Short mmCIF file of C-alpha atoms and ligand atoms in Angstrom, two decimals:
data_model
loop_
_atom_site.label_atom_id
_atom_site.label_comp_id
_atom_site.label_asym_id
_atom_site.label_seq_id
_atom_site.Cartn_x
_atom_site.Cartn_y
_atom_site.Cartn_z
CA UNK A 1 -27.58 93.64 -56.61
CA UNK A 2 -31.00 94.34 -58.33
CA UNK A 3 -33.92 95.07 -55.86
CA UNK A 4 -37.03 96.10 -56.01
CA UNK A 5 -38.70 98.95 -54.05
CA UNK A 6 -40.92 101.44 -53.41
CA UNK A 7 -40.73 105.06 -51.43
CA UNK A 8 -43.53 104.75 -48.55
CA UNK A 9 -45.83 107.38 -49.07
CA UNK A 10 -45.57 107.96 -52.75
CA UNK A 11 -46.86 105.98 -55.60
CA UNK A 12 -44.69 104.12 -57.89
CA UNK A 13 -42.44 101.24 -58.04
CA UNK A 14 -38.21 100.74 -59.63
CA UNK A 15 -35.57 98.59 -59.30
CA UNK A 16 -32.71 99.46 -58.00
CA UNK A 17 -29.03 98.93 -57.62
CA UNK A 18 -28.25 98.28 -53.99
CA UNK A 19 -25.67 96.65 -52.06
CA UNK A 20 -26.15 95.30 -48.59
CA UNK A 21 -23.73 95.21 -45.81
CA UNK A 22 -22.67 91.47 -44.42
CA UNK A 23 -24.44 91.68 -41.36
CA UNK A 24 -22.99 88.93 -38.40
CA UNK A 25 -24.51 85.81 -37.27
CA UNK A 26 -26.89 86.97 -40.01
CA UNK A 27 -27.18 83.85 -42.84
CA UNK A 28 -26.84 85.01 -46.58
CA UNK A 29 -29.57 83.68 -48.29
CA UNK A 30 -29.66 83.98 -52.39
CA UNK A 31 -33.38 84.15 -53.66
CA UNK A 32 -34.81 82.13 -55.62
CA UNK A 33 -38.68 83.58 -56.01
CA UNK A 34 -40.72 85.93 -54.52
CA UNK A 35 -44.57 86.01 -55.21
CA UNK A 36 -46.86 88.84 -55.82
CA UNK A 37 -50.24 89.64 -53.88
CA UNK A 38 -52.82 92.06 -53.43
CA UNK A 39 -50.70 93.90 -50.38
CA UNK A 40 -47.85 94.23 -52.72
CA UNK A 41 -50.12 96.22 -55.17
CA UNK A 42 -51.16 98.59 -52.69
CA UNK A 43 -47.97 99.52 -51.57
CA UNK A 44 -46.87 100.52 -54.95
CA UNK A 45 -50.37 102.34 -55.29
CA UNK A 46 -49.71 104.09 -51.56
CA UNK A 47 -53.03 102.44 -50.57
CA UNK A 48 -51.48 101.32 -47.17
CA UNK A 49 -50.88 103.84 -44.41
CA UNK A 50 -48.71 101.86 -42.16
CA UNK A 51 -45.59 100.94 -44.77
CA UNK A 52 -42.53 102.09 -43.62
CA UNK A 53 -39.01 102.30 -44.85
CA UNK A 54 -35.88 100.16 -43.24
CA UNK A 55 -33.48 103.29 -42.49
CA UNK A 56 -33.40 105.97 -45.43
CA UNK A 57 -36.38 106.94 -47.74
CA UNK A 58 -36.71 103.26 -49.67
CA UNK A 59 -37.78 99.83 -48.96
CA UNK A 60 -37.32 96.43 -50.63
CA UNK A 61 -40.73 95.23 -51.72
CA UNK A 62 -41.60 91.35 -50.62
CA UNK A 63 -42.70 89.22 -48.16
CA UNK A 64 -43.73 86.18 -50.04
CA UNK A 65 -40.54 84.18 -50.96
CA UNK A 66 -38.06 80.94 -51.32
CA UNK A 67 -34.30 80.94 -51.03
CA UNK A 68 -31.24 79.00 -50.82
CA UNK A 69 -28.64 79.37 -48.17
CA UNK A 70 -25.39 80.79 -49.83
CA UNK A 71 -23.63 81.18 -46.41
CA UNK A 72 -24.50 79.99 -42.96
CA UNK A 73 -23.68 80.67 -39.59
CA UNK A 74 -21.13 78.37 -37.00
CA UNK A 75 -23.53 76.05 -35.14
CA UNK A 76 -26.22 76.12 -37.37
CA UNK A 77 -28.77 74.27 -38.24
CA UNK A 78 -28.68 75.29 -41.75
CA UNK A 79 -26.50 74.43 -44.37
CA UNK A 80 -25.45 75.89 -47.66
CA UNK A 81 -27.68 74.85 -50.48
CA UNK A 82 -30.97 74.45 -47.75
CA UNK A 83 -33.45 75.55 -49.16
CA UNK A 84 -35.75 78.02 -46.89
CA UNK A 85 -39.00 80.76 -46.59
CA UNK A 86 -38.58 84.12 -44.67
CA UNK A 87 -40.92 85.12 -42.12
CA UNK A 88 -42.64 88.31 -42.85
CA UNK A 89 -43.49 89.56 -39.23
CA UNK A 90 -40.90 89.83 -36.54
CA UNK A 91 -41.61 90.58 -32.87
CA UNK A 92 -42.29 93.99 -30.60
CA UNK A 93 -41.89 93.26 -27.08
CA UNK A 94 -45.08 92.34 -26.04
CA UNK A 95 -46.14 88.99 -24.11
CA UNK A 96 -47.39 87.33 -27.33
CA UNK A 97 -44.50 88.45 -29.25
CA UNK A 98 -41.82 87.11 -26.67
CA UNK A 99 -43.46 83.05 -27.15
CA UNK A 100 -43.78 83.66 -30.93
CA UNK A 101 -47.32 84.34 -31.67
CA UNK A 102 -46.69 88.48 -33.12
CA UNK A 103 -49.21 87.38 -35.10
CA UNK A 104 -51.28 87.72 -32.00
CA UNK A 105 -48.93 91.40 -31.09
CA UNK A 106 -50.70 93.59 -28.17
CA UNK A 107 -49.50 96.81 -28.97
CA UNK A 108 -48.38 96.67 -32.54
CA UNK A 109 -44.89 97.27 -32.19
CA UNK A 110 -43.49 94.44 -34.84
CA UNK A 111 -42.27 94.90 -38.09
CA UNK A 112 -42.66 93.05 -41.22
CA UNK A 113 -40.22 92.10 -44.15
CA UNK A 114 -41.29 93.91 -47.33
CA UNK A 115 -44.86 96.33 -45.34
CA UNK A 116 -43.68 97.71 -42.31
CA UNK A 117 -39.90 98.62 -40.70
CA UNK A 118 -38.30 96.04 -42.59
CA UNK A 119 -36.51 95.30 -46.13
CA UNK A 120 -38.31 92.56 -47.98
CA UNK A 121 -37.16 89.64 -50.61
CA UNK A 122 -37.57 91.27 -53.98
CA UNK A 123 -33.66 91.28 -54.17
CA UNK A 124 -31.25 88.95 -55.36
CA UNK A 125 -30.04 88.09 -51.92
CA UNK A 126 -30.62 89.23 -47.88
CA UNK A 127 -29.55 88.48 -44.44
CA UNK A 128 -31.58 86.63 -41.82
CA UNK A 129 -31.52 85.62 -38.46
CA UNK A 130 -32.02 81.55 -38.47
CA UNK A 131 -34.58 81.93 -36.33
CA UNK A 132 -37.02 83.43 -39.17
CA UNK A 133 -36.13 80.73 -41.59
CA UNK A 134 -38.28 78.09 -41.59
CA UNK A 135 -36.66 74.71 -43.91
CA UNK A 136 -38.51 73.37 -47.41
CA UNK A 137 -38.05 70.29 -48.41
CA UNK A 138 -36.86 70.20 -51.73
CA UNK A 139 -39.48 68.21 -53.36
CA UNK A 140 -41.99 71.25 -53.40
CA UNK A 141 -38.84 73.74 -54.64
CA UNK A 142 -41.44 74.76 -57.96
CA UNK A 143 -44.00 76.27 -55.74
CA UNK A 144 -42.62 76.39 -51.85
CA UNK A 145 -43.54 80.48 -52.64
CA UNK A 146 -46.63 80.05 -51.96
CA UNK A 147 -46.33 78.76 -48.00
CA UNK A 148 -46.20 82.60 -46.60
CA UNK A 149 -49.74 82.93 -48.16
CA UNK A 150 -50.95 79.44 -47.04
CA UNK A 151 -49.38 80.26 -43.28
CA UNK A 152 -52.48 82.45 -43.40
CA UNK A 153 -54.33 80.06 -43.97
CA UNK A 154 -53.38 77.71 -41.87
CA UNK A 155 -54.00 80.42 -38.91
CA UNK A 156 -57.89 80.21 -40.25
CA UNK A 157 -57.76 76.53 -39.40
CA UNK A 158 -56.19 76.69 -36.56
CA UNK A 159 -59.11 79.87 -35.63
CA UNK A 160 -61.92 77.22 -37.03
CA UNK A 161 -60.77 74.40 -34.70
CA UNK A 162 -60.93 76.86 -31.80
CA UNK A 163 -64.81 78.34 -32.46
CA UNK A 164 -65.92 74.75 -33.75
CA UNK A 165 -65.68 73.71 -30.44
CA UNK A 166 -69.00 75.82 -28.56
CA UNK A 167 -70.86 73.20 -29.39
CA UNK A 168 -71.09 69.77 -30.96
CA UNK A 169 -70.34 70.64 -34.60
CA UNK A 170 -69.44 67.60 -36.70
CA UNK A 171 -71.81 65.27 -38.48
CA UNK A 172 -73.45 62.16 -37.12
CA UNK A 173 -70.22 60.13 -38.04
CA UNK A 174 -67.88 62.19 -36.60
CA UNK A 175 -66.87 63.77 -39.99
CA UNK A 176 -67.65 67.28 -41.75
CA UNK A 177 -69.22 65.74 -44.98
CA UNK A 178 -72.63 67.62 -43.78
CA UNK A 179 -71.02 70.70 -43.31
CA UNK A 180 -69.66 73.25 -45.88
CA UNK A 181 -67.78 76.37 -45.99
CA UNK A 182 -68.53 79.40 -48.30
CA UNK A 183 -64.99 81.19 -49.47
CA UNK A 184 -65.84 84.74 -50.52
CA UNK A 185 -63.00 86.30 -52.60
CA UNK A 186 -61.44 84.47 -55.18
CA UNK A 187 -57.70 85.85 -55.24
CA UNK A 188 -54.71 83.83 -54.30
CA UNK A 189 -55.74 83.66 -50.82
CA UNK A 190 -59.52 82.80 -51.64
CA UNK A 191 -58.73 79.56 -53.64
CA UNK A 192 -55.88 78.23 -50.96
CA UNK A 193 -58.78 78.53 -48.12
CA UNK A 194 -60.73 76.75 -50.41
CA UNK A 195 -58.27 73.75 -51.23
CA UNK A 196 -57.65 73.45 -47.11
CA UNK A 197 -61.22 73.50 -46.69
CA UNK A 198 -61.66 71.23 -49.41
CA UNK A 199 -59.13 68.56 -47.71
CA UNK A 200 -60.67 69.02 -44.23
CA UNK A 201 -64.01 67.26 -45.44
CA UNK A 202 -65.82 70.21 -46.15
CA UNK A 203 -68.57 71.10 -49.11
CA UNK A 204 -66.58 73.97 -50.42
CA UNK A 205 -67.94 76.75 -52.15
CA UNK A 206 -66.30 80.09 -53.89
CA UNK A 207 -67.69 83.37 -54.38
CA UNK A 208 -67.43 86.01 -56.35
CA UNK A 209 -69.86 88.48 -58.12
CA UNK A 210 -68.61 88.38 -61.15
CA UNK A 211 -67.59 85.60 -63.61
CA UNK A 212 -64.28 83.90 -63.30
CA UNK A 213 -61.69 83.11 -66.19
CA UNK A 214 -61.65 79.37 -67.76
CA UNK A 215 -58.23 78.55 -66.09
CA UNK A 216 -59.66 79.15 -62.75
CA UNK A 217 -62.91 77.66 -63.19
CA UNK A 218 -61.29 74.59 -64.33
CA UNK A 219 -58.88 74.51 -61.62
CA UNK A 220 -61.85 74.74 -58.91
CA UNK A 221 -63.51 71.99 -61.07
CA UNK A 222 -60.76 69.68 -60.92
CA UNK A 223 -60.08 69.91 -57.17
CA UNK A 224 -64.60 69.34 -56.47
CA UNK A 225 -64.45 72.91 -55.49
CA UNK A 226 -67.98 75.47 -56.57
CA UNK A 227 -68.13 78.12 -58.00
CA UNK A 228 -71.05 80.66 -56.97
CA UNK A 229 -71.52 83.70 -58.36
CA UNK A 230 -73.08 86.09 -56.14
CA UNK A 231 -75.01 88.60 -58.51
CA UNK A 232 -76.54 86.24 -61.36
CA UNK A 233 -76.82 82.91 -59.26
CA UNK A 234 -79.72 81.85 -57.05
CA UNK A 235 -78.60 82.03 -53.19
CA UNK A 236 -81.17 79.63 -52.23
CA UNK A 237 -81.11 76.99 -54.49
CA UNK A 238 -77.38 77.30 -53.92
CA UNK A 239 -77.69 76.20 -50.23
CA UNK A 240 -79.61 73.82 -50.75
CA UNK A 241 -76.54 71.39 -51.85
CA UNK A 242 -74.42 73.60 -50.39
CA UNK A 243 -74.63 74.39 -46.50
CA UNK A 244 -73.22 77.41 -45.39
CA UNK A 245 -71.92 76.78 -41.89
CA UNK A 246 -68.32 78.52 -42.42
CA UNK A 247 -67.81 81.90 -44.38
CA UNK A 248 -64.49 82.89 -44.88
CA UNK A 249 -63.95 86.08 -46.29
CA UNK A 250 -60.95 86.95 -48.27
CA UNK A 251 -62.43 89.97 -49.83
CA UNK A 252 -63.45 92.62 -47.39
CA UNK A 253 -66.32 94.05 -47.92
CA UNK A 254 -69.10 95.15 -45.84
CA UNK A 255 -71.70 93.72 -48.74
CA UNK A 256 -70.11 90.07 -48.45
CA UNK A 257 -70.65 90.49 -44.30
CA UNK A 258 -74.32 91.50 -44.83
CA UNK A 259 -74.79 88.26 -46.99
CA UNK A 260 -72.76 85.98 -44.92
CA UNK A 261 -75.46 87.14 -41.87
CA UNK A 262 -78.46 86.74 -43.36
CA UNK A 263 -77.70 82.82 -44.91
CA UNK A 264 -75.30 81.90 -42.49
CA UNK A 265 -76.91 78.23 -40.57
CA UNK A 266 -77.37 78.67 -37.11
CA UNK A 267 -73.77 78.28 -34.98
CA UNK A 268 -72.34 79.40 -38.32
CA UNK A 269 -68.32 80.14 -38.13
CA UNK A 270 -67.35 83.41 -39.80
CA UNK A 271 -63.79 84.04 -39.95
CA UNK A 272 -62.95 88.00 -41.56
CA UNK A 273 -59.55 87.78 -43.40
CA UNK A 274 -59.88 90.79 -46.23
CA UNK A 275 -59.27 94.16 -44.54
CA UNK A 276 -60.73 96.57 -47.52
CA UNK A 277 -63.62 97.23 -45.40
CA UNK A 278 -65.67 99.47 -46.73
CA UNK A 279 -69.21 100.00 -47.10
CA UNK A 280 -72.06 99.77 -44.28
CA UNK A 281 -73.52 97.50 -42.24
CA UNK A 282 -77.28 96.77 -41.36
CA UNK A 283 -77.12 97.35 -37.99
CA UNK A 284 -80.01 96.70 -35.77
CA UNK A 285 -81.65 93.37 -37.58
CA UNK A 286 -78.15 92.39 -37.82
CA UNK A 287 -77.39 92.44 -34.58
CA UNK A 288 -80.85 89.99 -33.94
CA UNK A 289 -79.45 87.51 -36.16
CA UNK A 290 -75.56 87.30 -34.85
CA UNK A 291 -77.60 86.34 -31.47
CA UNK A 292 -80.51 84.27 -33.34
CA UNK A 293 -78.38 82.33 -34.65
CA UNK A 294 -75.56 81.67 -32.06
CA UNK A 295 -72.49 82.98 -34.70
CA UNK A 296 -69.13 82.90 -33.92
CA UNK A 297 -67.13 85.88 -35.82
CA UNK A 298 -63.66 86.26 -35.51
CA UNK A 299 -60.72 87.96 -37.49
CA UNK A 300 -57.21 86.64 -38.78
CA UNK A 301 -54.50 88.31 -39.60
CA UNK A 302 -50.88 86.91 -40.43
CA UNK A 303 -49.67 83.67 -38.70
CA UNK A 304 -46.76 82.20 -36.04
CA UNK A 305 -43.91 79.69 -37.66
CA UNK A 306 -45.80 76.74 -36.77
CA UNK A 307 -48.40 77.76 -39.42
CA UNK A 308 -45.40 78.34 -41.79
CA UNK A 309 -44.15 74.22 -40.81
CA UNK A 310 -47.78 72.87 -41.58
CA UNK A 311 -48.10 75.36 -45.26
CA UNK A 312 -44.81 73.19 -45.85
CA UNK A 313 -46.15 70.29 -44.92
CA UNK A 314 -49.24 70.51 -46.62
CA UNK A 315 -47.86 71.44 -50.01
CA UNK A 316 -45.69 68.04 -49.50
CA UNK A 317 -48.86 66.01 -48.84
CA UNK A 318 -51.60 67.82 -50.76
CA UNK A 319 -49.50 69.79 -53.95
CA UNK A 320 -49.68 66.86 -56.30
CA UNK A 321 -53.40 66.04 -55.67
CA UNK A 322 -54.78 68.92 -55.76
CA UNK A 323 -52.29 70.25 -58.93
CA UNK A 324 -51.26 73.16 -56.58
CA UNK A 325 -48.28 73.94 -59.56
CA UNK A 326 -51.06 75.39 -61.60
CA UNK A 327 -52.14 78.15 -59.19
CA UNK A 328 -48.60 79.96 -60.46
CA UNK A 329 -50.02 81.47 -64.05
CA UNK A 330 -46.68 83.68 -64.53
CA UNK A 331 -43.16 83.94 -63.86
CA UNK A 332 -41.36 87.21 -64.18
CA UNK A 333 -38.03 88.54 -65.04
CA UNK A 334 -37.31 91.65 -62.15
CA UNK A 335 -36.97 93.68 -65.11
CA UNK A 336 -40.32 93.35 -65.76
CA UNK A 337 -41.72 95.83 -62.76
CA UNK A 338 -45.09 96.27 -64.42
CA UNK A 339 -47.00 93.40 -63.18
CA UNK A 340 -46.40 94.94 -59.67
CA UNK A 341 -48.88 97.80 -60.45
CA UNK A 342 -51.23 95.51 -63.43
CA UNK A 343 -52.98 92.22 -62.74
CA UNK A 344 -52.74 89.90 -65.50
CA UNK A 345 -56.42 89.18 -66.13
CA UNK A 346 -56.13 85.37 -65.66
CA UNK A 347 -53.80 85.80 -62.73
CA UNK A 348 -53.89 83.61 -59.66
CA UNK A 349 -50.53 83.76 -58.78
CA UNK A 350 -47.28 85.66 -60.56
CA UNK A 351 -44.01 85.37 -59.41
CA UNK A 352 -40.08 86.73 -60.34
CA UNK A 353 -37.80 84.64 -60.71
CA UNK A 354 -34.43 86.12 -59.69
CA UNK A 355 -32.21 82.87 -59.74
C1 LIG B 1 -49.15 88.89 -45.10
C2 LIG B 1 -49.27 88.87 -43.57
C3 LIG B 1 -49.23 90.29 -43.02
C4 LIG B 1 -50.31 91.12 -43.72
C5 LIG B 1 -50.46 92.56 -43.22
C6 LIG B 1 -50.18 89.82 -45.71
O1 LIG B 1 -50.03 89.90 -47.11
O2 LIG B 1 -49.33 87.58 -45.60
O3 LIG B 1 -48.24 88.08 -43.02
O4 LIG B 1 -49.41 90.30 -41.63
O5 LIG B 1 -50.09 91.12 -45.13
O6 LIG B 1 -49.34 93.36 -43.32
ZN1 LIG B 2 -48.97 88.65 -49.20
#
């Protein structure tokens, strides 16, 4: 079969010819698409120093995908024809990682489909153990892809609802139509925060400093979300109309931090999702204000298979409102392995198609 991959430690991407071996109580599943983001695109450029191979020198590039079962297991609770997502991280042996939450790993001993330890989904077919396979309801078949990214996501909320509750945080009638939430980043994972945030209640704003392309600006348009761009726009006339009381950052730099500080409301939320990291912080006055102002920071990384349930469910409730088909701007042949080291320049999400 045709597969994708890349050797860890060197730059570069091909696709390949490889055959895998029937593995048992394994369930064959044929795929159907597997999306493209940011992590994929620093693998291929050897940005990442924790990708490893499988066994031998390769490894099968992917993590964000939908199948179809071509051959289950006896007592299953899959058929053939079901239509299913992956899980990217599997568990170590830590506490967390025996009750499911490796997204919360203690030691860092798991492995994930396509990054670290484990063959990904940029192939024409895999084996999985059922427990890693979480069911999609056909109705949302044309863009069920896109529930490993929103599992992130969801693990924000899920973060938000914890911190939220220090103190009494909703408006005077009960809801969060006072309240908004600044997005900085405005990839794939930037505009799904925003969409959840939107449908929680929140005044949603997106950042980025520099201009975005029409298709995106009329996407965030259509679904009431802003648009603020952070080196020509005016911060404080911005939040005026638009509280900042959650930042989410999808971005990673230490410049967006320094700005989320400083105009952050008091018992502000700030939940760090980008991992670029670089740049300095302002130290000292910055600590003041963390304390001044009574902020709650946390990080996020990756999520559990609950998070993967609700990314399902919410593309069934929220996909057609919110027009969630148009955040896929390209579909790709596997042939085509140049859009795993360019970025179309109206990208928000590309995907290959491989049945
Ligand atoms: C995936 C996460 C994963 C992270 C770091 C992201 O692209 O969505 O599940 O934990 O990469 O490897
Ligand atoms: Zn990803």
């Amino acid at each position: 079969m045709k597969a994708i991959t890349v050797k860890p430690g060197k730059v570069g991407v091909e696709i390949k010819d490889i055959e895998l071996k029937q593995i048992k109580n394994k369930i064959k599943v044929r795929t159907i698409s597997t999306g493209i983001c940011g992590t994929d695109r620093e693998i291929v450029y050897n940005e990442l120093n924790f990708v490893k191979p499988e066994e031998g020198d390769y490894l099968i590039l992917g993590h964000e995908a939908l199948g179809i079962i071509e051959e289950s297991i006896e007592n299953s609770i899959f058929k053939e024809g079901d239509l299913v997502v992956p899980m990217v991280r599997r568990p170590g042996n830590c506490k967390l990682c025996k009750i499911g939450r490796q997204d919360y790993c203690l030691d860092g001993n798991f492995i994930e489909a396509g990054i670290r330890g484990k063959n990904g989904f940029m192939c024409e077919y895999f084996y999985e153990d059922e427990k890693y396979l979480v069911k999609i309801n056909k109705s949302i078949q044309e863009y069920a892809v896109l529930v490993e990214p929103l599992k992130n996501v969801m693990k924000i909320v899920e973060v938000f609802n914890f911190l939220k509750n220090r103190v009494s945080w909703e408006c005077d009638d009960s809801t969060y139509s006072c309240k908004g939430a600044w997005i900085f980043g405005t990839g794939p994972e930037g505009i799904l925060i925003s969409l959840v945030f939107k449908s929680l209640g929140l005044i949603t704003t997106i950042v980025n400093r520099h201009p975005l392309p029409t298709n995106i600006l009329d996407f965030l348009d259509i679904n009431g979300i802003e648009f603020f761009n952070s080196s020509s726009d005016d911060w404080s006339k911005k939040l005026k109309d638009y509280p900042m009381d959650v930042a989410i950052d999808a971005a990673g730099t230490t410049e967006i931090f320094n700005q989320i500080i400083e105009h952050i409301n008091n018992n502000g939320i700030i939940i760090l999702f980008g991992t670029k990291g670089s740049g300095s912080i302002e130290k000292g006055e910055f600590i003041t204000k963390i304390v001044d102002k009574n902020l709650s920071i946390a990080g996020s990384e990756d999520g559990s298979k609950l998070h993967y349930i609700q990314a399902s469910n919410y593309l069934e409730n929220y996909a057609p409102k919110q027009n969630i088909k148009n955040l896929i701007t390209g579909i790709y042949k596997p042939e085509d392995i140049w859009i795993l080291k360019e970025k179309p320049k109206d990208e928000i999400k590309s995907i290959i198609k491989w049945s």
